[in-house]
Amino acid sequence: MSSVKKNDVIKQSEKLPKTTKLEKGSAKAQDLGKGKKKDSRKKSTASEGDNMDPAEVNDLVVCNLCKQDMCSPKHLPCLHTFCETCITKHIKQEKAQSTNMHVVCPTCEYHISVPRASDETKTFAESLPVSTLVSSLLSKKDLLQKKCKRCKQHGRDTTADNWCAYCAQTLCDEHLEYHLSLTSNRHPVFDVDEVIKNPDIGFASKKCKYHEKEDMKLFCNDHWNICCNICSKRLHGMCNTCLIEHDTSTIKTHSEITNLKRKLESISTHTEKMRQDILSNIEAMNKQVSLEKENIKEFRIQINKQLDDLEQQLCHELDHVHSEKLKELEREAHIVDMKHQTSLMYKTMLSVVLKDASNIQSLSNLADIRHNAHRLEDELRLDKYKLQKIAIQVSLKSRDF
Ligand SMILES: [Zn+2]
Ligand SMILES: [Zn+2]
Ligand SMILES: [Zn+2]
Ligand SMILES: [Zn+2]
Ligand SMILES: [Zn+2]
Ligand SMILES: [Zn+2]
């Protein structure tokens, strides 16, 4: 059956008008030329990219939600892959927290539209595509050791002869029995040795989204699309298509790979540059903030100094006013004291004259005393002396800071 279909495909590609083929060919050559220029410039980076970092590869099989090797690895449209149970839980939580029509990928925040009803969450997660990449990485990791993964999780070391292709897990006979009863025999289980011999055995061919009964058997080289036979005839009639089962040997050397590598290289260079820009932006901002803090400190020191100066100035002015007023009051006190002493002396003189002086003597003395008492009284009246309380006040109103 498949060989007949293959012939069909070849005939289809032969039917392609030659001009179209040529145009396409020349366009590709141009693309390649551009690619070569860039590649030669960035040779070191490109070769680094080809040497895989084992830690980075291992990260691919670890679920970002439970931080363990994935079980039933399912990928979202953004290709981020999680355990089926983990992503189900994540979607349920997201739905409970928001009224949005979408949830976001836990790793890259890509928006994914999901059915509203919560009982559909599990079926949605089940309907997500199995990550064949993660599955095969997990099988590479676990199959050769032939140890039961479930037993290992419980600290036991048991030989495993079974491989659940759905969960991408090795299982011992005991765990297999339990596993099958739990999943109502729906998971395809294979013999470990068989899977080692033929790694593709676990990956049942996908069915077409639009034609449920059709296997996704064909690959369109022009659109890089996997499709079913019906879709191939309808949408890729003029394209160079091939049967996945037979004609995949050239896929890894396809000219598009160069473009893809270049594209990813340019994206990662761009994002790395953006990342560096943001980091240096943060660094610059941090520097600026600590500089400003220094400035605030310096500002405070200046304010302190100005306050010190002001305090000194005010004290100086106050001292000046104080000493002026003090002199004034002391002078006043001195004058009053002199008048007081004079009045006392006049009183004594009057007593002495009245007691001891002869009448003739006392006549002129009394006239003198009387005259001076009048003078003293006049002086005091002229002074209109009234006690004034001195108010000394410091005001900051008219001062500049
Ligand atoms: Zn997980
Ligand atoms: Zn994502
Ligand atoms: Zn086991
Ligand atoms: Zn399973
Ligand atoms: Zn189809
Ligand atoms: Zn096509």
Short mmCIF file of C-alpha atoms in Angstrom, two decimals, residues 121-312:
data_model
loop_
_atom_site.label_atom_id
_atom_site.label_comp_id
_atom_site.label_asym_id
_atom_site.label_seq_id
_atom_site.Cartn_x
_atom_site.Cartn_y
_atom_site.Cartn_z
CA THR A 121 -9.26 20.66 31.69
CA LYS A 122 -8.15 17.05 32.02
CA THR A 123 -9.29 16.12 28.54
CA PHE A 124 -7.61 19.27 27.23
CA ALA A 125 -4.31 18.20 28.80
CA GLU A 126 -4.84 14.68 27.47
CA SER A 127 -5.42 16.05 23.99
CA LEU A 128 -2.13 17.95 24.02
CA PRO A 129 0.46 16.36 21.74
CA VAL A 130 2.99 13.97 23.25
CA SER A 131 6.51 15.39 23.08
CA THR A 132 8.28 12.77 21.01
CA LEU A 133 11.54 14.62 21.55
CA VAL A 134 11.34 14.41 25.34
CA SER A 135 10.07 10.84 25.14
CA SER A 136 13.01 9.73 23.05
CA LEU A 137 15.48 11.59 25.28
CA LEU A 138 13.93 9.90 28.32
CA SER A 139 14.07 6.53 26.61
CA LYS A 140 17.74 7.09 25.73
CA LYS A 141 18.39 7.88 29.37
CA ASP A 142 16.41 5.06 30.94
CA LEU A 143 16.08 2.21 28.46
CA LEU A 144 19.70 1.09 28.37
CA GLN A 145 19.83 0.88 32.17
CA LYS A 146 16.67 -1.28 32.13
CA LYS A 147 15.72 -0.12 35.62
CA CYS A 148 12.14 0.49 36.73
CA LYS A 149 11.67 4.23 37.07
CA ARG A 150 8.82 3.93 39.56
CA CYS A 151 10.85 1.60 41.80
CA LYS A 152 13.80 3.98 41.55
CA GLN A 153 11.56 6.79 42.83
CA HIS A 154 10.93 4.64 45.91
CA GLY A 155 14.62 3.87 46.38
CA ARG A 156 14.40 0.33 44.98
CA ASP A 157 16.58 -1.13 42.23
CA THR A 158 14.48 -3.36 39.96
CA THR A 159 14.92 -4.58 36.40
CA ALA A 160 12.36 -3.21 33.97
CA ASP A 161 11.29 -5.06 30.82
CA ASN A 162 8.45 -2.72 29.88
CA TRP A 163 8.24 0.72 28.36
CA CYS A 164 5.07 2.81 28.49
CA ALA A 165 5.24 4.97 25.38
CA TYR A 166 2.56 7.35 26.70
CA CYS A 167 4.28 8.02 30.04
CA ALA A 168 7.78 7.61 28.55
CA GLN A 169 8.70 5.46 31.52
CA THR A 170 10.33 2.12 32.23
CA LEU A 171 8.22 -0.21 34.36
CA CYS A 172 8.91 -3.46 36.19
CA ASP A 173 6.31 -6.24 35.82
CA GLU A 174 4.73 -5.40 39.15
CA HIS A 175 4.44 -1.71 38.36
CA LEU A 176 3.23 -2.50 34.84
CA GLU A 177 0.27 -4.45 36.20
CA TYR A 178 -0.64 -1.62 38.56
CA HIS A 179 -0.08 0.95 35.80
CA LEU A 180 -2.29 -0.86 33.29
CA SER A 181 -5.14 -1.25 35.77
CA LEU A 182 -4.84 2.44 36.67
CA THR A 183 -4.98 3.57 33.04
CA SER A 184 -7.56 0.95 31.92
CA ASN A 185 -5.03 -0.48 29.43
CA ARG A 186 -5.12 2.71 27.37
CA HIS A 187 -1.35 3.32 27.40
CA PRO A 188 0.65 1.55 24.69
CA VAL A 189 3.29 -0.61 26.41
CA PHE A 190 6.26 -2.17 24.60
CA ASP A 191 9.05 -4.57 25.42
CA VAL A 192 12.20 -2.68 26.37
CA ASP A 193 14.43 -4.68 23.99
CA GLU A 194 12.04 -4.02 21.12
CA VAL A 195 12.14 -0.28 21.75
CA ILE A 196 15.95 -0.32 21.92
CA LYS A 197 16.03 -2.06 18.53
CA ASN A 198 13.43 0.22 16.98
CA PRO A 199 13.15 3.58 18.78
CA ASP A 200 10.23 4.69 16.57
CA ILE A 201 8.02 1.82 17.68
CA GLY A 202 6.56 3.73 20.62
CA PHE A 203 5.46 6.66 18.56
CA ALA A 204 2.12 5.79 17.07
CA SER A 205 1.57 7.86 13.93
CA LYS A 206 -0.55 10.93 14.58
CA LYS A 207 -4.05 11.28 13.15
CA CYS A 208 -5.05 14.28 11.06
CA LYS A 209 -6.89 17.07 12.91
CA TYR A 210 -9.36 17.44 10.02
CA HIS A 211 -9.60 13.82 8.85
CA GLU A 212 -9.80 11.74 12.01
CA LYS A 213 -9.19 8.40 10.33
CA GLU A 214 -6.16 9.50 8.31
CA ASP A 215 -2.59 9.05 9.56
CA MET A 216 -0.24 12.01 9.21
CA LYS A 217 1.94 10.13 6.76
CA LEU A 218 3.30 12.77 4.43
CA PHE A 219 5.82 15.55 4.69
CA CYS A 220 5.70 18.61 2.43
CA ASN A 221 9.27 19.71 1.73
CA ASP A 222 8.15 23.14 0.56
CA HIS A 223 5.88 24.07 3.46
CA TRP A 224 7.57 21.93 6.11
CA ASN A 225 4.21 20.51 6.99
CA ILE A 226 3.24 17.03 8.09
CA CYS A 227 -0.14 16.11 6.68
CA CYS A 228 -2.50 13.31 5.81
CA ASN A 229 -3.10 11.96 2.33
CA ILE A 230 -6.28 14.00 1.81
CA CYS A 231 -4.70 17.23 3.06
CA SER A 232 -1.68 16.55 0.88
CA LYS A 233 -3.82 16.34 -2.25
CA ARG A 234 -5.91 19.38 -1.33
CA LEU A 235 -3.28 21.74 0.02
CA HIS A 236 0.06 20.49 -1.26
CA GLY A 237 -0.87 19.24 -4.73
CA MET A 238 1.90 21.26 -6.37
CA CYS A 239 4.44 20.65 -3.63
CA ASN A 240 7.36 18.33 -3.24
CA THR A 241 5.92 15.87 -0.71
CA CYS A 242 7.31 12.60 0.56
CA LEU A 243 6.23 9.68 2.72
CA ILE A 244 7.54 10.09 6.25
CA GLU A 245 8.01 6.35 6.64
CA HIS A 246 10.40 6.02 3.70
CA ASP A 247 11.86 9.33 2.63
CA THR A 248 13.10 10.94 5.82
CA SER A 249 16.80 10.20 5.27
CA THR A 250 17.49 13.61 3.72
CA ILE A 251 15.53 15.68 6.23
CA LYS A 252 18.53 16.52 8.43
CA THR A 253 20.49 17.84 5.46
CA HIS A 254 17.57 19.85 4.06
CA SER A 255 18.63 23.30 2.86
CA GLU A 256 16.03 24.85 5.16
CA ILE A 257 18.04 23.62 8.16
CA THR A 258 20.70 26.25 7.44
CA ASN A 259 18.04 28.96 7.45
CA LEU A 260 16.55 27.58 10.64
CA LYS A 261 19.92 27.48 12.39
CA ARG A 262 20.64 31.00 11.22
CA LYS A 263 17.25 32.23 12.38
CA LEU A 264 17.60 30.69 15.85
CA GLU A 265 21.17 31.99 16.05
CA SER A 266 20.01 35.49 15.20
CA ILE A 267 17.10 35.30 17.66
CA SER A 268 19.33 34.13 20.50
CA THR A 269 21.96 36.75 19.64
CA HIS A 270 19.24 39.38 19.64
CA THR A 271 17.67 38.24 22.93
CA GLU A 272 21.11 37.91 24.51
CA LYS A 273 21.90 41.48 23.46
CA MET A 274 18.54 42.67 24.81
CA ARG A 275 19.22 40.83 28.04
CA GLN A 276 22.67 42.43 28.30
CA ASP A 277 21.16 45.84 27.53
CA ILE A 278 18.58 45.44 30.28
CA LEU A 279 21.21 44.19 32.71
CA SER A 280 23.49 47.14 31.99
CA ASN A 281 20.46 49.39 32.26
CA ILE A 282 19.76 47.98 35.72
CA GLU A 283 23.42 48.37 36.62
CA ALA A 284 23.43 51.99 35.45
CA MET A 285 20.23 52.67 37.38
CA ASN A 286 21.68 51.11 40.55
CA LYS A 287 24.83 53.22 40.18
CA GLN A 288 22.71 56.31 39.68
CA VAL A 289 20.69 55.56 42.80
CA SER A 290 23.77 55.11 45.00
CA LEU A 291 25.26 58.27 43.50
CA GLU A 292 22.06 60.15 44.31
CA LYS A 293 22.18 58.79 47.85
CA GLU A 294 25.72 60.17 48.17
CA ASN A 295 24.40 63.49 46.89
CA ILE A 296 21.60 63.45 49.46
CA LYS A 297 24.19 62.80 52.18
CA GLU A 298 26.33 65.66 50.85
CA PHE A 299 23.24 67.86 50.68
CA ARG A 300 22.50 67.06 54.28
CA ILE A 301 26.06 67.94 55.27
CA GLN A 302 25.67 71.27 53.49
CA ILE A 303 22.35 71.94 55.20
CA ASN A 304 23.97 71.09 58.54
CA LYS A 305 26.80 73.48 57.79
CA GLN A 306 24.37 76.23 56.83
CA LEU A 307 22.39 75.60 60.00
CA ASP A 308 25.62 75.78 62.02
CA ASP A 309 26.48 79.07 60.32
CA LEU A 310 23.00 80.42 60.94
CA GLU A 311 23.10 79.38 64.57
CA GLN A 312 26.43 81.10 65.01
#
